[in-house]
Tab-separated table of C-alpha atoms in Angstrom:
chain	number	residue	atom	x	y	z
B	1325	UNK	CA	-7.509	6.283	-1.762
B	1326	UNK	CA	-5.788	8.691	0.614
B	1327	UNK	CA	-2.782	7.932	2.797
B	1328	UNK	CA	-5.073	7.905	5.836
B	1329	UNK	CA	-7.403	5.403	4.208
B	1330	UNK	CA	-4.440	3.191	3.289
B	1331	UNK	CA	-3.082	3.326	6.838
B	1332	UNK	CA	-6.447	2.452	8.349
B	1333	UNK	CA	-7.026	-0.357	5.847
B	1334	UNK	CA	-3.619	-1.894	6.543
B	1335	UNK	CA	-4.072	-1.654	10.306
B	1336	UNK	CA	-7.508	-3.219	10.194
B	1337	UNK	CA	-6.388	-5.973	7.797
B	1338	UNK	CA	-3.601	-6.886	10.225
B	1339	UNK	CA	-5.983	-6.781	13.194
B	1340	UNK	CA	-4.146	-4.083	15.164
B	1341	UNK	CA	-5.543	-1.336	17.358
B	1342	UNK	CA	-4.233	2.193	16.859
B	1343	UNK	CA	-2.503	2.073	20.228
B	1344	UNK	CA	-0.638	-1.125	19.222
B	1345	UNK	CA	0.717	0.390	16.024
B	1346	UNK	CA	1.524	3.699	17.684
B	1347	UNK	CA	3.470	1.971	20.441
B	1348	UNK	CA	5.443	-0.165	17.967
B	1349	UNK	CA	6.570	2.826	15.900
B	1350	UNK	CA	6.992	5.275	18.779
B	1351	UNK	CA	4.197	7.797	18.300
B	1352	UNK	CA	1.105	8.728	20.300
B	1353	UNK	CA	-2.144	6.939	19.416
B	1354	UNK	CA	-3.876	10.271	18.771
B	1355	UNK	CA	-1.139	11.098	16.259
B	1356	UNK	CA	-1.858	7.895	14.333
B	1357	UNK	CA	-5.559	8.696	14.537
B	1358	UNK	CA	-4.825	12.069	12.938
B	1359	UNK	CA	-2.944	10.352	10.104
B	1360	UNK	CA	-5.766	7.900	9.498
B	1361	UNK	CA	-8.365	10.685	9.461
B	1362	UNK	CA	-6.188	12.816	7.154
B	1363	UNK	CA	-6.000	15.599	9.730
B	1364	UNK	CA	-2.208	15.504	9.738
B	1365	UNK	CA	0.561	14.005	7.628
B	1366	UNK	CA	3.383	11.798	8.868
B	1367	UNK	CA	6.922	13.149	8.574
B	1368	UNK	CA	9.286	11.162	6.314
B	1369	UNK	CA	10.787	9.128	9.185
B	1370	UNK	CA	7.381	8.149	10.541
B	1371	UNK	CA	6.164	7.345	7.043
B	1372	UNK	CA	9.140	5.017	6.639
B	1373	UNK	CA	8.434	3.355	10.004
B	1374	UNK	CA	4.787	2.821	9.042
B	1375	UNK	CA	5.761	1.320	5.688
B	1376	UNK	CA	8.243	-1.031	7.382
B	1377	UNK	CA	5.728	-2.006	10.054
B	1378	UNK	CA	3.044	-2.888	7.507
B	1379	UNK	CA	5.464	-4.469	5.036
B	1380	UNK	CA	4.663	-2.087	2.190
B	1381	UNK	CA	6.609	0.607	0.382
B	1382	UNK	CA	6.437	4.304	1.128
B	1383	UNK	CA	5.299	4.713	-2.486
B	1384	UNK	CA	2.322	2.455	-1.739
B	1385	UNK	CA	1.342	4.566	1.271
B	1386	UNK	CA	1.625	7.703	-0.860
B	1387	UNK	CA	-0.480	6.152	-3.627
B	1388	UNK	CA	2.326	6.139	-6.178
B	1389	UNK	CA	2.631	2.401	-6.856
B	1390	UNK	CA	1.085	1.021	-9.995
B	1391	UNK	CA	-1.668	-1.475	-9.339
B	1392	UNK	CA	-0.900	-4.952	-10.576
B	1393	UNK	CA	-4.082	-4.985	-12.686
B	1394	UNK	CA	-2.761	-2.074	-14.761
B	1395	UNK	CA	0.466	-3.977	-15.399
B	1396	UNK	CA	-1.445	-6.981	-16.697
B	1397	UNK	CA	-3.536	-4.739	-18.934
B	1398	UNK	CA	-0.450	-3.106	-20.440
B	1399	UNK	CA	1.225	-6.462	-20.984
B	1400	UNK	CA	-1.929	-7.893	-22.539
B	1401	UNK	CA	-2.052	-5.016	-25.033
B	1402	UNK	CA	1.606	-5.539	-25.931
B	1403	UNK	CA	1.019	-9.266	-26.267
B	1404	UNK	CA	-1.861	-8.684	-28.658
B	1405	UNK	CA	0.240	-6.384	-30.818
B	1406	UNK	CA	3.118	-8.888	-30.861
B	1407	UNK	CA	0.825	-11.940	-31.144
B	1408	UNK	CA	1.877	-13.365	-27.759
B	1409	UNK	CA	-0.680	-15.161	-25.616
B	1410	UNK	CA	-1.416	-12.912	-22.571
B	1411	UNK	CA	-1.747	-16.013	-20.402
B	1412	UNK	CA	1.904	-16.851	-21.162
B	1413	UNK	CA	2.945	-13.424	-19.871
B	1414	UNK	CA	0.777	-13.770	-16.771
B	1415	UNK	CA	2.267	-17.188	-16.071
B	1416	UNK	CA	5.805	-15.813	-16.453
B	1417	UNK	CA	5.091	-12.996	-13.991
B	1418	UNK	CA	3.550	-15.288	-11.383
B	1419	UNK	CA	6.436	-17.782	-11.392
């Protein structure tokens, strides 16, 4: 998933219009549209503002965060090797 796709997904999940988000972070709506369509890239400051606005990390927007499913898979493999019940690990993570 591209940064533009992530931005659009987050905006739509939160129920915002482009103009609402743009106004809140201090950019033009057509600029946000360009980000969402991958026609332009946000500068570091704008990227940080977008991450803060949506309550995610910059790494998430850039596609660098590990998905939680991959973490569970890795832990499950380790648990099998060390004869630990994967459900015990999952329970420990969720609490």
